[in-house]
XYZ file of C-alpha atoms in Angstrom:
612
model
C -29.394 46.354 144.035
C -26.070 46.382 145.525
C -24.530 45.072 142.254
C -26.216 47.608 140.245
C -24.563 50.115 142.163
C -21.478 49.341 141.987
C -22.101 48.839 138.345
C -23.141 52.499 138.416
C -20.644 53.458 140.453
C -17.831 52.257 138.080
C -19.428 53.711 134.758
C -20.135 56.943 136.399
C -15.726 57.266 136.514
C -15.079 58.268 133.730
C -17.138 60.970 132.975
C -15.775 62.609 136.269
C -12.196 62.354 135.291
C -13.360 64.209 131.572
C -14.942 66.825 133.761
C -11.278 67.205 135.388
C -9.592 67.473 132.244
C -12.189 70.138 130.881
C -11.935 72.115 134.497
C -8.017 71.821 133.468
C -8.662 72.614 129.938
C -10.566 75.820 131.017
C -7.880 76.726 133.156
C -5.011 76.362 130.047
C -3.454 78.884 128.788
C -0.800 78.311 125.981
C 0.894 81.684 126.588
C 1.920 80.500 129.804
C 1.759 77.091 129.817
C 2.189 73.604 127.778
C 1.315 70.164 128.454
C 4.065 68.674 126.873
C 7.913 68.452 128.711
C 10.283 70.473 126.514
C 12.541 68.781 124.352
C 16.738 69.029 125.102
C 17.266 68.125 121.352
C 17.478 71.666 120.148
C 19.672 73.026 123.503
C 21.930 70.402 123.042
C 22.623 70.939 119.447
C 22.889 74.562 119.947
C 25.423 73.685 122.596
C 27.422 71.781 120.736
C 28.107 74.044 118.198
C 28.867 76.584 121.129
C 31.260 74.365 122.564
C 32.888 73.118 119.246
C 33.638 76.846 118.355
C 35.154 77.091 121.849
C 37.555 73.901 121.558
C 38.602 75.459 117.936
C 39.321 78.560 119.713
C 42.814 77.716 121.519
C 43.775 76.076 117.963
C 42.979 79.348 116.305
C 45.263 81.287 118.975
C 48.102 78.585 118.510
C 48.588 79.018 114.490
C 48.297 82.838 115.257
C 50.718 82.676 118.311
C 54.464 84.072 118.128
C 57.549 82.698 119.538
C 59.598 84.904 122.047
C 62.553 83.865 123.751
C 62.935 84.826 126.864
C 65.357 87.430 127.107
C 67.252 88.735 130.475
C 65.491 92.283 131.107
C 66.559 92.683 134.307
C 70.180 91.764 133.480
C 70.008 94.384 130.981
C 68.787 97.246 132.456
C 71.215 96.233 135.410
C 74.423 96.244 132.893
C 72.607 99.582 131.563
C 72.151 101.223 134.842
C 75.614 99.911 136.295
C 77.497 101.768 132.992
C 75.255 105.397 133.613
C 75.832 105.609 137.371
C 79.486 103.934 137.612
C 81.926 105.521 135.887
C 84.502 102.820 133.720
C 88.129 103.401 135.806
C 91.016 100.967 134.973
C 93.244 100.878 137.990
C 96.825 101.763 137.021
C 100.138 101.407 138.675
C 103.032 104.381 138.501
C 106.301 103.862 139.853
C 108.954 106.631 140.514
C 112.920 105.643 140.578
C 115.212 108.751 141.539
C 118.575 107.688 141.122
C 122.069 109.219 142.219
C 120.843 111.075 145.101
C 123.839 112.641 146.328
C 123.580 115.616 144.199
C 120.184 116.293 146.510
C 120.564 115.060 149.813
C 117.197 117.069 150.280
C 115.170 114.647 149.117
C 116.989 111.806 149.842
C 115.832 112.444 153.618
C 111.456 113.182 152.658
C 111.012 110.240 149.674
C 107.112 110.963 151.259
C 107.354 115.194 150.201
C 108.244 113.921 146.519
C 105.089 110.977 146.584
C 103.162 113.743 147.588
C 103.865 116.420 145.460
C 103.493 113.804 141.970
C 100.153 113.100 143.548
C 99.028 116.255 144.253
C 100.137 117.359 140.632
C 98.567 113.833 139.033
C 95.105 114.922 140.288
C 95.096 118.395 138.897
C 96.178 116.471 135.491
C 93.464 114.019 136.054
C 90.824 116.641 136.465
C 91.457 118.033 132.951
C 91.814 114.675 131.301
C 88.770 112.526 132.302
C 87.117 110.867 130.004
C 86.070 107.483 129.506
C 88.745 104.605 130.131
C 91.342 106.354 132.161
C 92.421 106.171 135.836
C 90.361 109.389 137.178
C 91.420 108.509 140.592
C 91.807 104.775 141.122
C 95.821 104.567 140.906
C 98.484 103.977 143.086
C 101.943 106.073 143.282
C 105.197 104.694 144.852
C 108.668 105.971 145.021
C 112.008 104.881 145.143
C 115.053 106.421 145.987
C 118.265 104.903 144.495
C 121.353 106.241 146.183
C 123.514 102.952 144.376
C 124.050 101.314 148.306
C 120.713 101.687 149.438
C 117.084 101.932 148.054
C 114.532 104.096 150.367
C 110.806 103.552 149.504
C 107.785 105.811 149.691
C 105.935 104.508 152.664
C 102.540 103.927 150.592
C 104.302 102.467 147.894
C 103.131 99.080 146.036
C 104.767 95.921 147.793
C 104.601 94.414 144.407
C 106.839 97.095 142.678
C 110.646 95.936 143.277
C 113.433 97.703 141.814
C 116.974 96.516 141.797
C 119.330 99.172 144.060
C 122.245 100.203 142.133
C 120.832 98.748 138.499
C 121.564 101.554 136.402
C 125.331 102.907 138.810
C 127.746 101.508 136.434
C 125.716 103.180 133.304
C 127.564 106.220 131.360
C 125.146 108.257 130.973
C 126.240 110.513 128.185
C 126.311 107.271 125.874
C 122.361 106.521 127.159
C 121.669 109.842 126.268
C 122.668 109.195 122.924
C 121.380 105.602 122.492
C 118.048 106.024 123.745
C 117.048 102.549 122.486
C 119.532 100.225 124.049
C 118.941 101.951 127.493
C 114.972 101.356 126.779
C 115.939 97.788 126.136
C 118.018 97.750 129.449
C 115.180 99.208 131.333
C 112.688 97.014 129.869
C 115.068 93.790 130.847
C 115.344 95.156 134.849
C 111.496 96.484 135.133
C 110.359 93.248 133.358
C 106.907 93.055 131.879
C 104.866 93.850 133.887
C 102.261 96.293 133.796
C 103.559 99.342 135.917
C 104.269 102.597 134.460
C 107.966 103.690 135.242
C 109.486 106.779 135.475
C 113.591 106.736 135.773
C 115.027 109.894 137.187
C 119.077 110.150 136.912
C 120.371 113.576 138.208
C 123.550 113.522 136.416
C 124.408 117.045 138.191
C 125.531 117.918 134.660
C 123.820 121.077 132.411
C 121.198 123.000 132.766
C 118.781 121.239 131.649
C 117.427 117.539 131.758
C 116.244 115.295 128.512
C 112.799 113.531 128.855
C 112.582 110.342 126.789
C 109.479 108.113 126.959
C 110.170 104.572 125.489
C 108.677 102.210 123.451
C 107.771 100.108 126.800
C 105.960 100.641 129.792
C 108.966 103.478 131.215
C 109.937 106.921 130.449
C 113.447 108.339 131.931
C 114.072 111.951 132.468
C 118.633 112.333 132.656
C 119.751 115.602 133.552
C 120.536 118.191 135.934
C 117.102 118.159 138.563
C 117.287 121.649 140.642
C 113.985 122.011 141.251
C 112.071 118.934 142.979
C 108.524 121.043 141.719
C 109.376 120.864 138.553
C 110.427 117.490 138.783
C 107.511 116.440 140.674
C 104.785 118.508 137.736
C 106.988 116.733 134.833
C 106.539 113.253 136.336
C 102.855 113.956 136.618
C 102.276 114.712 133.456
C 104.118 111.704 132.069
C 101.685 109.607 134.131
C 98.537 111.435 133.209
C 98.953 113.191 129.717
C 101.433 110.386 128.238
C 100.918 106.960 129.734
C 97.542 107.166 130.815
C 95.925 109.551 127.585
C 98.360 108.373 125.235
C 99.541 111.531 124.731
C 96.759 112.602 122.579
C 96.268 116.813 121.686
C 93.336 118.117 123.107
C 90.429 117.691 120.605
C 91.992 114.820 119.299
C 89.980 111.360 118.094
C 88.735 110.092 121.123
C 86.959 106.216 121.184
C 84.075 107.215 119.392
C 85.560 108.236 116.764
C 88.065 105.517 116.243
C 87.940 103.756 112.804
C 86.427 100.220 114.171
C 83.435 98.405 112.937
C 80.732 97.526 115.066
C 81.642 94.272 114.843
C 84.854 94.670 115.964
C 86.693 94.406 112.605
C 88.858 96.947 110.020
C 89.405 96.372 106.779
C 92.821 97.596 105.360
C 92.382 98.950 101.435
C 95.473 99.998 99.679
C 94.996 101.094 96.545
C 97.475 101.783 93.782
C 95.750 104.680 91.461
C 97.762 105.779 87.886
C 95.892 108.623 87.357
C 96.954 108.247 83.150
C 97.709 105.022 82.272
C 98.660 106.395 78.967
C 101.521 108.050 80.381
C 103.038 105.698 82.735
C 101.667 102.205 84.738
C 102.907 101.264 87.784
C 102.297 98.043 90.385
C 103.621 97.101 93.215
C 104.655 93.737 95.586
C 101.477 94.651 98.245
C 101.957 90.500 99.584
C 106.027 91.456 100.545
C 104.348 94.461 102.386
C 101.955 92.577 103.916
C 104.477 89.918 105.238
C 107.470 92.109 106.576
C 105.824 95.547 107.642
C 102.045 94.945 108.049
C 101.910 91.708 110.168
C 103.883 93.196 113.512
C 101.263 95.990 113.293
C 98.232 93.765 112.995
C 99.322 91.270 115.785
C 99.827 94.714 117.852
C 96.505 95.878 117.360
C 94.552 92.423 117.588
C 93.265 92.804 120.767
C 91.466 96.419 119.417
C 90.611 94.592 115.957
C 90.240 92.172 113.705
C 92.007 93.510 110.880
C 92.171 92.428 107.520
C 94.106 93.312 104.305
C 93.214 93.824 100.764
C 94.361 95.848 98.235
C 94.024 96.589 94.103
C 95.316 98.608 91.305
C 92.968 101.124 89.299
C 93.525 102.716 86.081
C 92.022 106.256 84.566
C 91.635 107.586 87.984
C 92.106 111.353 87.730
C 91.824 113.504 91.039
C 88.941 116.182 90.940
C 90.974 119.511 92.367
C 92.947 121.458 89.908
C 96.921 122.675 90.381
C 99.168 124.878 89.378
C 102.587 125.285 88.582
C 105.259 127.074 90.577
C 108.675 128.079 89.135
C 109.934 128.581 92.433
C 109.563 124.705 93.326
C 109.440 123.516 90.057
C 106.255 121.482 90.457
C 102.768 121.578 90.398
C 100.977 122.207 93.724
C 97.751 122.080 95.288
C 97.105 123.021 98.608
C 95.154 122.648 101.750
C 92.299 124.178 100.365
C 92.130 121.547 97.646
C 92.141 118.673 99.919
C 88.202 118.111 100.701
C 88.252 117.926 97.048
C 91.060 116.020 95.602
C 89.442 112.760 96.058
C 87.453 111.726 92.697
C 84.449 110.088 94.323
C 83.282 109.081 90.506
C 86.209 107.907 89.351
C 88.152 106.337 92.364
C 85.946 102.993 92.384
C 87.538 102.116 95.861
C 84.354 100.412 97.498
C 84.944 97.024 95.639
C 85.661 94.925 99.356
C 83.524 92.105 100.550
C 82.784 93.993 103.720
C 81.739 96.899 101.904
C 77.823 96.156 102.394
C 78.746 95.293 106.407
C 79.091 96.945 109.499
C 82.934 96.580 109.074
C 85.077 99.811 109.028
C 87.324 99.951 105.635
C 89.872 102.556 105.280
C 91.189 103.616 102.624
C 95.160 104.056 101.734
C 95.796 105.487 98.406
C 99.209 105.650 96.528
C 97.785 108.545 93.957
C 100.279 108.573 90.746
C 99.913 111.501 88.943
C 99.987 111.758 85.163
C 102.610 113.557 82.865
C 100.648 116.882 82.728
C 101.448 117.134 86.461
C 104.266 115.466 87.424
C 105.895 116.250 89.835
C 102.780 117.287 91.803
C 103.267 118.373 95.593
C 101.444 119.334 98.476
C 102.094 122.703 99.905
C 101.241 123.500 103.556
C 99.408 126.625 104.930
C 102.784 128.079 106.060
C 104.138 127.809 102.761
C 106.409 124.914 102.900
C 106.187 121.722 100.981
C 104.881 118.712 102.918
C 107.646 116.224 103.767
C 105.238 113.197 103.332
C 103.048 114.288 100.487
C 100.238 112.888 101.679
C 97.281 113.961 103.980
C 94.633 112.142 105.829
C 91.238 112.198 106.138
C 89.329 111.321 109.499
C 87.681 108.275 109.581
C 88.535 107.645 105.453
C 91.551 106.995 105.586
C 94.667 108.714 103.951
C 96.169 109.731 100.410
C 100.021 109.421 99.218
C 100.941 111.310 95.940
C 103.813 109.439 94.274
C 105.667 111.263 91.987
C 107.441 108.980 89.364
C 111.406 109.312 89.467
C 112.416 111.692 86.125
C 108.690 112.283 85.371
C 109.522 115.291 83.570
C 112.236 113.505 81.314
C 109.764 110.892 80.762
C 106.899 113.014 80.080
C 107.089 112.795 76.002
C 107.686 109.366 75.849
C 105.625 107.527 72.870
C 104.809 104.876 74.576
C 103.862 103.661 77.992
C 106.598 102.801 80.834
C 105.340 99.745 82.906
C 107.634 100.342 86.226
C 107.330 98.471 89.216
C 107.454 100.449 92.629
C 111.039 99.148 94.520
C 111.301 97.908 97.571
C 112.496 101.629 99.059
C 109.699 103.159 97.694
C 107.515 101.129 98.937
C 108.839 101.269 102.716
C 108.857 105.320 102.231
C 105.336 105.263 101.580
C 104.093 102.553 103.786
C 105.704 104.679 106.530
C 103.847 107.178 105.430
C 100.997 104.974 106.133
C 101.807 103.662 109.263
C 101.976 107.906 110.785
C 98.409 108.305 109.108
C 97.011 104.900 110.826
C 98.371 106.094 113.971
C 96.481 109.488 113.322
C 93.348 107.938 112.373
C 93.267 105.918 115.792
C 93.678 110.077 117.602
C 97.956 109.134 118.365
C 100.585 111.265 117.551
C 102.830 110.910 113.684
C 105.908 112.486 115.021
C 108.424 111.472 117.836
C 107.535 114.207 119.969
C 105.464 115.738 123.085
C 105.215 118.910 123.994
C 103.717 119.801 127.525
C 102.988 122.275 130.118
C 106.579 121.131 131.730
C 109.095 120.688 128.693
C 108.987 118.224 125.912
C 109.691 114.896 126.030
C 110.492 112.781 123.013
C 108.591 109.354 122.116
C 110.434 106.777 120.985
C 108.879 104.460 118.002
C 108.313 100.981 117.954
C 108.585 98.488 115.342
C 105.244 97.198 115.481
C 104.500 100.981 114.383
C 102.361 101.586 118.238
C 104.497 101.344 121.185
C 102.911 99.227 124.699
C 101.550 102.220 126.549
C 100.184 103.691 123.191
C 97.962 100.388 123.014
C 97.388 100.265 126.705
C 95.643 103.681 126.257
C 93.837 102.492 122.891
C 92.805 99.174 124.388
C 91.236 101.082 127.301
C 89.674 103.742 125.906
C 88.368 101.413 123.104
C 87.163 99.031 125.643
C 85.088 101.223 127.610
C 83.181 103.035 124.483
C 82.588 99.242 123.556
C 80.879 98.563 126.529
C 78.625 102.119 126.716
C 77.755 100.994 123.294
C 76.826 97.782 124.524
C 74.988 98.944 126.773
C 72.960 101.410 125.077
C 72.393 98.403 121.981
C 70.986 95.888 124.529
C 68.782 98.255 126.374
C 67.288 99.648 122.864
C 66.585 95.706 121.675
C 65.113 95.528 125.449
C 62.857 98.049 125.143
C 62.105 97.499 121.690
C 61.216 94.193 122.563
C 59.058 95.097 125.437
C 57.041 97.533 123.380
C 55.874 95.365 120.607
C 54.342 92.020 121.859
C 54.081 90.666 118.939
C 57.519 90.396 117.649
C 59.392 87.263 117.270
C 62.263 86.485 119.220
C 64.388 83.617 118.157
C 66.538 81.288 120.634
C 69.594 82.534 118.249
C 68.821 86.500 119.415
C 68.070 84.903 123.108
C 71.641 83.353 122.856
C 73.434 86.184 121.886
C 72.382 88.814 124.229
C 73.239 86.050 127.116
C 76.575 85.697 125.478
C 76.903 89.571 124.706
C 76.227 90.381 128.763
C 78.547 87.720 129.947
C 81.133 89.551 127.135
C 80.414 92.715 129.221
C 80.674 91.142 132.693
C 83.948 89.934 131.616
C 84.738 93.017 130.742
C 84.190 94.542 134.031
C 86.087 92.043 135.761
C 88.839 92.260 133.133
C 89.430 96.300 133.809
C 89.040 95.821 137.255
C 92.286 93.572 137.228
C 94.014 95.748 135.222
C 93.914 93.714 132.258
C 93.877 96.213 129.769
C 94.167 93.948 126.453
C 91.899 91.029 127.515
C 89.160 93.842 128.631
C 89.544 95.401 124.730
C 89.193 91.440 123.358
C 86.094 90.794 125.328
C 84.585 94.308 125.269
C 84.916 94.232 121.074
C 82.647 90.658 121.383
C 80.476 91.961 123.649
C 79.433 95.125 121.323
C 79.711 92.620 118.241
C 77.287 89.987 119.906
C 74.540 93.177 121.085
C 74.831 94.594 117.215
C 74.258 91.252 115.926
C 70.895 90.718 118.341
C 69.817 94.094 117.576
C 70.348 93.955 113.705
C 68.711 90.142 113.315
C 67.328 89.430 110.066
C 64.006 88.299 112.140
C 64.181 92.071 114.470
C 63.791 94.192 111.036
C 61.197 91.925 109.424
C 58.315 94.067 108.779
C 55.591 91.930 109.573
C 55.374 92.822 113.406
C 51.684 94.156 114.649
C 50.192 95.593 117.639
C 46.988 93.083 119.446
C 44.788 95.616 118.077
C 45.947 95.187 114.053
C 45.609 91.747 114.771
C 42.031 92.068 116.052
C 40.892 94.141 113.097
C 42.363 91.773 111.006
C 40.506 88.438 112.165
C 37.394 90.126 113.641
C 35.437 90.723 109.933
C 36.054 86.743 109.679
C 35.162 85.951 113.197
C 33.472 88.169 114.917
C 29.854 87.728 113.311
C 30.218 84.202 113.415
C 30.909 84.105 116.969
C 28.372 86.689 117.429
C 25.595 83.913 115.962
C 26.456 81.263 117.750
C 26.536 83.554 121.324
C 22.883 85.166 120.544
C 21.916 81.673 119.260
C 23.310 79.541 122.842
C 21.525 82.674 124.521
C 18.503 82.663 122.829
C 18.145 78.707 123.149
C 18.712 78.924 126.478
C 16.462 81.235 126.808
C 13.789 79.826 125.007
C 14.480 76.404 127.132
C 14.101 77.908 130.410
C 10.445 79.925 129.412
C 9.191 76.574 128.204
C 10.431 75.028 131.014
C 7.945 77.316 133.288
C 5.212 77.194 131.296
C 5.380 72.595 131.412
C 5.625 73.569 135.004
C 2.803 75.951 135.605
C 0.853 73.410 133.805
C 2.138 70.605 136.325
C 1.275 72.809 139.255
C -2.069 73.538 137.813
C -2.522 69.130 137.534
C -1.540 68.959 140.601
C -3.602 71.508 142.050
C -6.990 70.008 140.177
C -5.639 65.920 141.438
C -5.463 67.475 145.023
């Protein structure tokens, strides 16, 4: 019996693990649960795509990314701010000599009364003449009294300033008077070169009045009878201020602006030879002699201000475009002021032919017109009624015109066939003089040999070189600072131009020139602060050239620079659904993995529940 229990027992199993499995059955419901685990195969497939569209990602942002070399903001705007709040002063050094000082023992015994009265007058001077690349202020004023035995100096006056007592006692006077340059040689070999302004003052005792001479050098001299020390004193002043320091420019005159230099620092010298009929007469010209014996001493002059360059051409059938008439009275034909804006034929004066036309180079433009038969001789005829000396005009920032009148034109007019001529030698240095008085009025100096002030006139002696040293001590500084406001004002437009479009590409060669262009302009700074007028000019003109060239990069004007936002409208029709299938897809897997993974576990805790 046992054994047939047991036997029972053990078939009765099964039966009561099938009632189990239909209690669970009737519990299972396949909304909420499964029997099955889910499977990872889908989630991981979905995944992978998720993941391989991230990885592609950084590649995608790498062939769309834009190179941008780092540029110095904070240099810039430092350079910027340092130019707006602190004005550009050069510091200048002005000496006084008052020689023979018997003739006024007053002032022999208060050299201090005479240093103060100069300074007194310089500031009131300085006051009315402040602009960009003077003194305004940061100068220094000595005097020294010359009595031939013994020198007395002002008691504030520049240890470095030495003058030589009793230099200029065995002088005649009347004969320096009359050879103005030897004596400005003479003073030029006893000041030596350096760079103080001096101011020679012989009281003679003699006449009434004193002559004022300002020399080609770094020293003016004023010989004469002094009876007032005021005067004296408001004179001197004004030599320092309105001559050496202003370059004894008229007020309104061509400041630095305005002066005819490239932004890269260069001019380009066009002379051109017109014959307005070549059916009448042709003429040429040796322009290479020119170049070799009168141009070069100006060039190397103004090299620190400019790189200048020379070209020049001959043009035929170039007829002017204002009319004139004839006058028995001067037996020519004039034109006038009025015709001036006008003369130049625009159509027919093909004068823009130079390499550096198409550049950021500043050409003038010297013309040598020669008129034809019908109105030869043809002069120019000033408002007051008189006929211009020069025959020539100017215009600002053009350059300037010369009419040449052929010698005998008149006698020559019915001749059958044309005359070639060649312009002489003379001729040419007439006219090239010419020239050389309308360059110096295109840079704002003066064309003739004389100043006229609020204290007397003084008379400016010429040099060679066609400018004299002071004359391109006040150029070079003046020049120098308007290079560096420019600078200035170039790098902090690239700087903020740069800042406000992300996506533009800057290049290690634009990177490399505004690091080169500041350093320029730091030179600069240091360079005027020493008093180096010249050097300041040289560095200044690289520093403007190097922020021009950064600003005006080939890569800078490209047209293919676009906000983030263009760029996102431009990729997002490609990318944006794509990415927006595989995010609901990873979301809805995920989803879908996690609901089956309750309902397998419901069903487990259910097991469990029915086991227990």
């Amino acid at each position: 019996m046992a054994e047939i229990s047991e036997t029972m027992g053990t078939e009765s199993s099964p039966p009561e693990e099938n009632r189990m499995d239909n209690s669970g059955s009737s519990n299972f419901d396949d909304k909420i649960m499964r029997k099955t685990k889910p499977g990872l195969k889908r989630l991981i497939l979905t995944l992978t795509v998720f993941f391989s569209f991230l990885l592609g990602l950084p590649w995608l942002l790498k062939s769309i990314e834009i190179y941008r070399s780092p540029l110095p903001f904070r240099d810039i705007d430092s350079l910027s701010n340092a130019i707006d709040s602190n004005p550009f002063l050069y510091p200048c050094r002005f000496h006084l000599v008052f020689v023979n000082l018997e003739h006024s023992t007053s002032i022999r015994s208060n050299a201090e009364n005479l240093g103060f009265l100069i300074s007194s007058y310089m500031l009131e001077y300085a006051d009315r003449n402040s602009f960009c690349g003077t003194c305004d202020g940061n100068y220094t004023v000595s005097v020294s009294l010359d009595s031939g035995d013994d020198c007395v100096e002002y008691e504030d006056a520049d240890k470095g300033i030495l003058w030589k007592c009793g230099a200029l006692s065995g002088l005649n006077f009347d004969q320096t008077v009359e050879n103005g340059e030897v004596f400005d040689d003479y003073l030029q070999s006893i000041v030596g070169k350096s760079r103080v302004y001096t101011v020679v003052v012989v009281n003679t005792g003699k006449g009434d009045r004193f002559r004022a001479v300002v020399g080609k050098y770094r020293h003016a001299w004023i010989i004469g009878r002094v009876a007032e020390i005021n005067l004296l004193a408001e004179m001197v002043a004004e030599m320092f201020i309105k001559i050496f320091v202003s370059g004894a420019k008229d007020e309104g005159s061509i400041q630095g602006e305005f002066m005819p230099v490239g932004a890269d620092g260069k001019i380009v010298l066009s002379f051109n030879l017109l014959n307005a009929d070549p059916r009448d007469w042709i003429y040429d010209w040796d322009i290479k002699e020119v170049d070799e014996k009168l141009l070069a001493p100006t060039l190397e002059a103004l090299g620190p201000i400019a790189n200048i360059s020379v070209e020049s051409q001959v043009l035929y059938h170039t007829p002017k475009s204002s009319y004139s008439y004839w006058d028995d009275e001067h037996e020519s034909h004039i034109f006038s002021t009025k015709d001036l804006p006008f003369f130049v034929n625009s159509n027919e004066w093909h004068l823009d032919t130079s390499i550096a036309a198409g550049g950021r180079s500043k050409i003038l433009q010297f013309v040598v017109y020669v008129p034809s038969a019908n109105e030869c001789p043809l002069r120019l005829q000033l408002p007051n009624g008189d006929i211009s000396v020069t025959n020539g005009f100017i215009s600002p920032t053009w350059g300037g015109v010369v009419v040449f009148n052929p010698p005998n034109c008149m006698e020559n007019a019915n001749s059958m066939h044309p005359l070639r001529r060649k312009i002489s030698s003379q001729e040419v240095n007439q006219i090239f003089e010419v020239f050389m008085a309308q360059l110096r009025q295109l840079f704002g100096l003066k064309s003739t040999g004389f100043y006229k002030g609020a204290s007397g006139t003084s008379i400016l002696l010429a040099s060679e070189r066609g400018f004299t040293e002071w004359e391109l001590d006040a150029l070079a500084r003046q020049h120098a600072c308007y290079n560096l406001q420019q600078c200035g004002t170039t790098l902090g437009s690239l700087s903020r131009l740069v800042q406000s479009l992300p996506r533009m590409i800057i290049k290690d060669e634009i990177g490399k020139q505004v690091k080169l262009s500041l350093e320029a302009a730091k030179l600069t700074q240091d360079n005027a602060s020493q008093g180096i007028y010249d050097a300041s000019a040289v560095s200044s003109r690289h520093a403007r050239s190097l922020a021009e060239d950064a600003f005006f990069h080939p890569s800078v004007m490209s047209i293919s620079y676009y906000s983030f936002d263009h760029m996102f409208a431009v990729y997002s029709p490609f990318f944006l659904p794509l990415s927006l299938h595989v995010i609901l897809a990873v979301v809805r897997e995920i989803k879908r993995y996690k609901q089956e993974s309750r309902k397998y576990a419901a069903w487990e805790a259910i097991r469990k529940q029915h086991s227990d």
